[in-house]
Short mmCIF file of C-alpha atoms in Angstrom, two decimals:
data_model
loop_
_atom_site.label_atom_id
_atom_site.label_comp_id
_atom_site.label_asym_id
_atom_site.label_seq_id
_atom_site.Cartn_x
_atom_site.Cartn_y
_atom_site.Cartn_z
CA MET A 64 76.43 283.86 41.10
CA ALA A 65 75.37 286.66 42.84
CA LEU A 66 73.23 287.96 40.22
CA THR A 67 71.31 284.77 40.31
CA TRP A 68 71.15 284.64 44.32
CA SER A 69 69.79 288.87 44.68
CA ALA A 70 66.92 287.54 41.37
CA ARG A 71 66.15 284.65 43.95
CA PHE A 72 65.45 286.49 46.88
CA GLY A 73 64.23 289.70 45.10
CA PHE A 74 66.86 292.66 45.71
CA GLY A 75 68.88 294.91 43.77
CA ARG A 76 69.97 298.58 45.20
CA ALA A 77 68.64 299.46 48.10
CA GLN A 78 65.33 301.26 49.19
CA THR A 79 65.02 304.89 48.29
CA SER A 80 65.47 306.91 51.89
CA SER A 81 67.13 309.48 54.04
CA ARG A 82 67.96 307.42 56.90
CA THR A 83 71.68 306.12 57.46
CA TYR A 84 71.66 302.52 58.63
CA ARG A 85 74.14 301.30 61.50
CA VAL A 86 75.92 298.16 60.63
CA GLY A 87 78.67 296.28 62.99
CA TYR A 88 81.41 294.46 63.08
CA LEU A 89 82.82 292.76 65.70
CA GLY A 90 86.06 290.72 64.56
CA TYR A 91 88.94 289.61 65.61
CA THR A 92 92.25 291.04 65.34
CA GLU A 93 91.90 295.00 63.76
CA ALA A 94 92.96 295.30 60.32
CA THR A 95 95.28 291.86 60.59
CA ALA A 96 92.92 289.29 61.20
CA PRO A 97 93.99 287.71 57.83
CA ASP A 98 90.31 286.55 56.55
CA GLU A 99 89.14 290.35 57.16
CA VAL A 100 92.54 291.92 55.02
CA ASP A 101 91.66 290.72 51.15
CA GLY A 102 87.66 290.72 52.06
CA TRP A 103 86.23 293.80 54.28
CA PRO A 104 87.12 295.99 51.66
CA ALA A 105 85.22 293.94 49.26
CA PHE A 106 82.73 293.38 51.30
CA VAL A 107 81.96 297.37 52.11
CA GLN A 108 82.44 297.44 48.34
CA ARG A 109 80.38 295.03 47.49
CA LEU A 110 77.78 296.87 49.51
CA GLY A 111 77.95 300.02 47.79
CA GLU A 112 77.53 298.30 44.58
CA LEU A 113 73.83 297.44 46.63
CA GLY A 114 73.91 301.18 47.00
CA PHE A 115 74.33 301.01 50.46
CA VAL A 116 77.37 303.65 50.69
CA GLU A 117 79.60 304.13 53.75
CA GLY A 118 79.43 308.16 54.83
CA HIS A 119 75.64 308.60 52.27
CA ASN A 120 73.59 306.04 53.43
CA LEU A 121 75.84 303.69 55.73
CA ALA A 122 77.73 303.70 58.78
CA LEU A 123 80.12 300.88 59.85
CA LEU A 124 81.31 300.39 63.20
CA SER A 125 83.56 298.07 63.61
CA ARG A 126 85.40 296.68 67.43
CA TYR A 127 87.72 294.27 67.60
CA ALA A 128 88.26 291.43 70.70
CA GLU A 129 92.19 291.18 70.20
CA GLY A 130 91.86 287.68 71.52
CA HIS A 131 89.98 288.42 74.30
CA ASP A 132 86.33 286.65 73.46
CA GLU A 133 84.58 288.56 76.83
CA ARG A 134 85.44 292.18 75.12
CA TYR A 135 82.92 290.33 72.57
CA ALA A 136 79.55 291.22 75.20
CA ASP A 137 80.73 295.65 76.08
CA PHE A 138 80.86 295.57 71.89
CA ALA A 139 77.48 294.35 72.12
CA ALA A 140 75.73 296.34 74.89
CA GLU A 141 77.23 299.36 72.97
CA PHE A 142 75.96 298.81 69.76
CA ALA A 143 72.46 298.61 71.43
CA ARG A 144 73.10 301.63 73.18
CA LEU A 145 74.46 302.77 69.33
CA GLY A 146 70.59 301.33 67.47
CA VAL A 147 72.65 299.78 65.14
CA ASP A 148 70.79 298.67 62.72
CA LEU A 149 72.60 295.10 62.17
CA VAL A 150 75.85 293.28 63.29
CA VAL A 151 78.22 291.02 61.52
CA VAL A 152 80.39 289.18 63.15
CA ALA A 153 82.91 286.89 62.47
CA SER A 154 82.55 283.99 65.11
CA GLY A 155 79.94 282.40 67.29
CA THR A 156 80.73 283.64 70.12
CA ALA A 157 80.45 287.68 69.18
CA ALA A 158 76.59 285.97 67.79
CA ARG A 159 75.67 285.01 70.87
CA ALA A 160 77.14 287.88 72.56
CA VAL A 161 74.85 289.76 69.98
CA MET A 162 71.76 287.74 70.87
CA THR A 163 72.25 287.87 74.94
CA VAL A 164 72.04 291.41 74.83
CA SER A 165 69.50 292.68 71.94
CA PRO A 166 67.56 289.42 70.53
CA ALA A 167 65.79 291.52 68.36
CA THR A 168 68.98 292.49 66.13
CA PRO A 169 69.89 290.65 62.62
CA ILE A 170 73.04 289.59 62.53
CA VAL A 171 75.45 287.81 59.77
CA THR A 172 77.92 285.24 60.41
CA VAL A 173 81.13 285.11 57.95
CA ALA A 174 82.65 281.65 57.93
CA VAL A 175 81.15 280.63 61.44
CA PRO A 176 81.53 277.18 61.54
CA ASP A 177 78.45 275.41 62.31
CA PRO A 178 75.95 277.81 63.82
CA VAL A 179 73.93 275.19 63.69
CA ARG A 180 75.48 273.42 66.97
CA ALA A 181 76.88 275.87 67.88
CA GLY A 182 73.18 276.59 68.65
CA LEU A 183 72.83 279.67 66.69
CA ILE A 184 70.46 278.39 64.10
CA ALA A 185 68.14 275.70 63.80
CA SER A 186 68.50 274.53 60.87
CA LEU A 187 70.09 276.01 57.46
CA ALA A 188 67.83 276.27 55.09
CA ARG A 189 65.09 277.59 57.71
CA PRO A 190 67.19 279.80 60.84
CA GLY A 191 64.13 279.82 62.16
CA GLY A 192 65.97 283.31 64.67
CA ARG A 193 67.62 286.32 63.58
CA VAL A 194 71.23 284.92 62.79
CA THR A 195 71.90 284.09 59.21
CA GLY A 196 74.91 284.65 57.33
CA ILE A 197 78.00 282.26 55.96
CA SER A 198 78.87 278.97 57.77
CA ASN A 199 82.08 277.39 57.51
CA LEU A 200 83.14 273.49 57.73
CA ALA A 201 86.60 274.42 58.72
CA ASP A 202 86.83 271.30 60.57
CA ASP A 203 86.63 269.31 57.70
CA LEU A 204 89.71 271.05 56.20
CA THR A 205 92.72 269.74 58.18
CA PRO A 206 92.45 266.43 57.06
CA LYS A 207 93.23 267.96 54.00
CA ARG A 208 95.54 270.43 55.02
CA ILE A 209 97.42 267.59 56.61
CA GLU A 210 97.16 265.98 53.23
CA LEU A 211 98.76 269.85 51.38
CA LEU A 212 101.65 269.93 53.55
CA LYS A 213 102.41 266.33 53.52
CA ALA A 214 102.24 266.49 49.17
CA ALA A 215 104.18 270.45 49.80
CA VAL A 216 107.24 268.32 52.15
CA PRO A 217 107.53 264.58 52.05
CA SER A 218 109.62 264.67 54.09
CA VAL A 219 108.09 265.53 57.32
CA ARG A 220 107.11 263.24 59.50
CA LYS A 221 105.70 264.84 62.67
CA MET A 222 103.54 267.51 62.10
CA ALA A 223 103.10 270.07 64.67
CA PHE A 224 99.38 271.02 64.93
CA ALA A 225 98.39 274.21 66.24
CA ARG A 226 94.61 273.55 68.35
CA CYS A 227 91.97 275.23 70.76
CA PRO A 228 89.89 272.06 72.84
CA GLY A 229 88.34 275.13 74.18
CA CYS A 230 87.40 276.77 71.52
CA ALA A 231 85.06 273.40 70.61
CA LEU A 232 84.08 273.19 73.37
CA SER A 233 82.18 276.05 73.70
CA ALA A 234 81.19 276.22 70.55
CA GLY A 235 78.30 273.25 71.52
CA GLU A 236 80.59 270.52 71.48
CA SER A 237 81.32 267.68 74.43
CA ALA A 238 85.09 266.54 75.34
CA ALA A 239 84.53 263.25 73.83
CA GLN A 240 83.20 265.31 70.35
CA VAL A 241 86.67 266.88 70.91
CA ASP A 242 88.99 264.03 71.78
CA ALA A 243 87.08 262.26 68.94
CA ARG A 244 88.29 265.10 65.95
CA TYR A 245 91.91 264.68 66.80
CA ALA A 246 92.05 261.17 66.50
CA GLN A 247 90.02 261.70 63.23
CA TYR A 248 93.61 263.89 62.30
CA ALA A 249 95.84 261.71 64.09
CA ALA A 250 95.12 259.26 62.22
CA ALA A 251 94.60 260.79 59.01
CA ALA A 252 98.56 261.45 59.42
CA ARG A 253 99.81 258.74 61.05
CA ALA A 254 98.27 257.57 57.44
CA LEU A 255 100.87 259.60 55.74
CA GLY A 256 103.44 257.91 57.80
CA MET A 257 103.87 260.81 60.61
CA ASP A 258 102.58 261.95 63.96
CA LEU A 259 100.56 265.16 64.62
CA LEU A 260 101.65 266.85 68.15
CA PRO A 261 99.31 268.70 69.55
CA LEU A 262 100.07 272.02 71.11
CA ASN A 263 97.05 273.22 72.80
CA VAL A 264 96.30 276.45 72.98
CA ASN A 265 92.66 277.95 73.79
CA ALA A 266 94.28 281.49 75.53
CA ALA A 267 97.08 284.16 74.58
CA SER A 268 98.64 283.04 77.75
CA ASP A 269 99.13 279.45 76.56
CA PHE A 270 101.43 280.13 73.40
CA LEU A 271 104.54 280.55 75.18
CA ALA A 272 103.65 276.76 76.95
CA ALA A 273 103.24 275.76 72.19
CA ARG A 274 106.66 277.60 71.97
CA ALA A 275 108.87 275.37 74.40
CA ILE A 276 106.75 271.82 73.19
CA VAL A 277 107.89 273.33 69.71
CA HIS A 278 111.44 273.59 70.98
CA ARG A 279 111.75 270.73 72.82
CA GLU A 280 109.78 268.11 70.53
CA ARG A 281 111.65 269.70 67.17
CA PRO A 282 108.81 269.06 64.99
CA ASP A 283 109.63 269.16 61.06
CA ALA A 284 106.24 270.98 60.06
CA LEU A 285 103.51 272.73 61.65
CA LEU A 286 99.96 273.34 60.79
CA ILE A 287 97.30 276.12 62.13
CA GLY A 288 94.49 275.44 63.56
CA ALA A 289 90.97 277.63 61.55
CA THR A 290 90.98 279.57 65.31
CA GLN A 291 90.15 282.95 66.75
CA ILE A 292 93.33 283.02 69.69
CA ASN A 293 95.57 281.36 65.92
CA VAL A 294 94.12 284.21 64.56
CA ALA A 295 94.94 286.45 66.98
CA LEU A 296 98.41 284.27 67.92
CA ARG A 297 99.26 284.78 63.82
CA THR A 298 103.05 286.86 64.51
CA GLU A 299 103.91 284.63 67.07
CA TRP A 300 102.88 281.30 65.15
CA LEU A 301 104.57 282.99 62.37
CA ALA A 302 108.41 284.39 63.88
CA LEU A 303 107.49 280.98 65.65
CA ALA A 304 108.34 278.89 63.22
CA ALA A 305 110.35 281.38 60.98
CA GLU A 306 113.18 280.97 64.03
CA GLN A 307 112.89 276.84 63.88
CA ARG A 308 112.33 277.50 59.74
CA LEU A 309 108.96 274.91 59.86
CA PRO A 310 106.76 275.29 57.24
CA VAL A 311 103.92 275.84 57.46
CA MET A 312 100.02 275.00 56.43
CA ALA A 313 97.33 278.06 57.55
CA PRO A 314 93.64 278.74 56.50
CA TYR A 315 93.63 281.24 54.59
CA ARG A 316 95.43 283.22 52.16
CA GLY A 317 95.73 285.99 54.33
CA PHE A 318 97.53 284.35 57.02
CA GLY A 319 100.88 284.65 55.03
CA ALA A 320 102.03 282.13 55.98
CA MET A 321 104.20 279.71 53.53
CA LEU A 322 101.21 277.07 52.46
CA SER A 323 97.56 277.74 52.77
CA TYR A 324 94.22 276.07 51.89
CA GLY A 325 90.52 277.35 53.12
CA PRO A 326 87.42 279.29 51.95
CA ASP A 327 88.22 282.27 49.69
CA PHE A 328 87.21 285.13 51.96
CA VAL A 329 87.33 287.94 49.19
CA ALA A 330 83.80 285.95 47.90
CA ILE A 331 82.44 284.50 51.71
CA TYR A 332 82.67 288.65 52.28
CA ARG A 333 81.02 289.40 49.52
CA ARG A 334 78.18 287.28 49.90
CA ALA A 335 78.05 288.42 53.60
CA ALA A 336 77.09 292.50 51.90
CA GLU A 337 75.04 291.01 50.00
CA PHE A 338 72.84 289.31 53.04
CA VAL A 339 73.38 292.59 54.98
CA ALA A 340 71.99 294.40 52.11
CA LEU A 341 69.09 292.12 52.23
CA ILE A 342 67.86 292.18 55.24
CA LEU A 343 68.26 296.13 55.38
CA ASN A 344 66.10 295.49 52.85
CA GLY A 345 63.38 293.96 54.87
CA ALA A 346 63.87 290.06 54.64
CA ASN A 347 63.30 288.29 57.46
CA PRO A 348 66.99 286.16 58.79
CA ALA A 349 64.37 283.71 60.21
CA GLU A 350 63.67 282.63 56.28
CA THR A 351 67.00 283.22 54.89
CA PRO A 352 68.70 279.52 54.57
CA MET A 353 72.43 279.74 55.80
CA GLU A 354 74.87 279.16 52.97
CA GLN A 355 79.06 277.32 52.88
CA PRO A 356 81.48 278.17 51.07
CA THR A 357 81.70 277.15 48.16
CA LYS A 358 85.29 278.13 46.95
CA PHE A 359 88.41 276.94 48.62
CA GLU A 360 92.06 277.92 47.87
CA LEU A 361 95.52 276.41 48.08
CA VAL A 362 98.47 278.98 47.85
CA VAL A 363 101.60 278.90 47.95
CA ASN A 364 104.00 280.92 48.52
CA LEU A 365 107.32 280.07 46.55
CA LYS A 366 110.03 282.97 48.44
CA LEU A 367 108.79 281.69 52.22
CA ALA A 368 109.52 277.35 51.09
CA HIS A 369 112.90 279.03 49.36
CA ALA A 370 113.56 280.83 52.38
CA ALA A 371 113.09 278.09 54.35
CA GLY A 372 115.48 276.35 51.72
CA LEU A 373 112.40 273.90 50.18
CA GLU A 374 111.40 273.14 47.29
CA ILE A 375 107.69 272.42 46.39
CA PRO A 376 106.93 269.48 44.67
CA GLN A 377 106.15 270.54 40.85
CA ALA A 378 102.99 268.39 40.67
CA LEU A 379 101.68 270.46 44.01
CA LEU A 380 102.41 273.87 42.27
CA LEU A 381 100.05 272.29 39.91
CA ARG A 382 97.45 272.02 41.74
CA ALA A 383 97.73 275.65 43.33
CA ASP A 384 95.21 278.27 42.73
CA ALA A 385 97.44 280.89 43.46
CA VAL A 386 101.51 281.00 43.24
CA ILE A 387 103.26 283.64 44.72
CA ARG A 388 106.68 283.98 43.57
#
């Protein structure tokens, strides 16, 4: 697929040049973000295959918000001072920070939810500005995650859902849209004989309140929403689940949960590297169509399931793309 994409847009290896390209990266949490654990090495490797070798003709500058979105503006300003050639971002908030500080700097997104709704681009087919890359259908996967968690643990009657309504609001949704989306999720759970228990976590400081709700309401399972703040709180969520012996469905394989269903981030980061190479070789982001993930994977961690005293149905194991034993 990568060769087809490369041929379509006409890039191969880096153009001959004695210069060193500077590429900035704005991520969630250093070294622990589940999408980055496997994705980042794949990103660097693919760039090398395309002729952009770190330490030779490429300098990679990584900065992490650690759950504090306000830091993105400072990092964007730092990148502007350093004269980076391009910035790779893992969130719409980071993209907007770069667009505000240095509107001429090209931006490549890595699985950013609905970039059109967020105001980052005009359309997927023709972005029309300085942003292109990979979008993400994270919200659309929530009903599927609910279904898979129920299939893994049929006895679940109350499923806690760690969500960030404030994230959706900041991405451009109205309060009515946020409420309607949650209503859809709750309806999907009810159709499977479950109640959905919302855990609203818009900032790291909200986690203690969410933890108290779990202790009080005693849900049977925990569904982790695909939000930046949940990535930053990954360790806390997994510790809470272990303490309460809750089966967990996470949005990414690298989260380290009993179950995960989401995009293949190795493939996404490799594709993002191709976008970077394309732009460094002179392509115009405004005319470079954005793409959506095409490969999704269900991962089951039997070690964690057995530690929680659970047996995963064979039918689900046969559907899994990977089973960790």
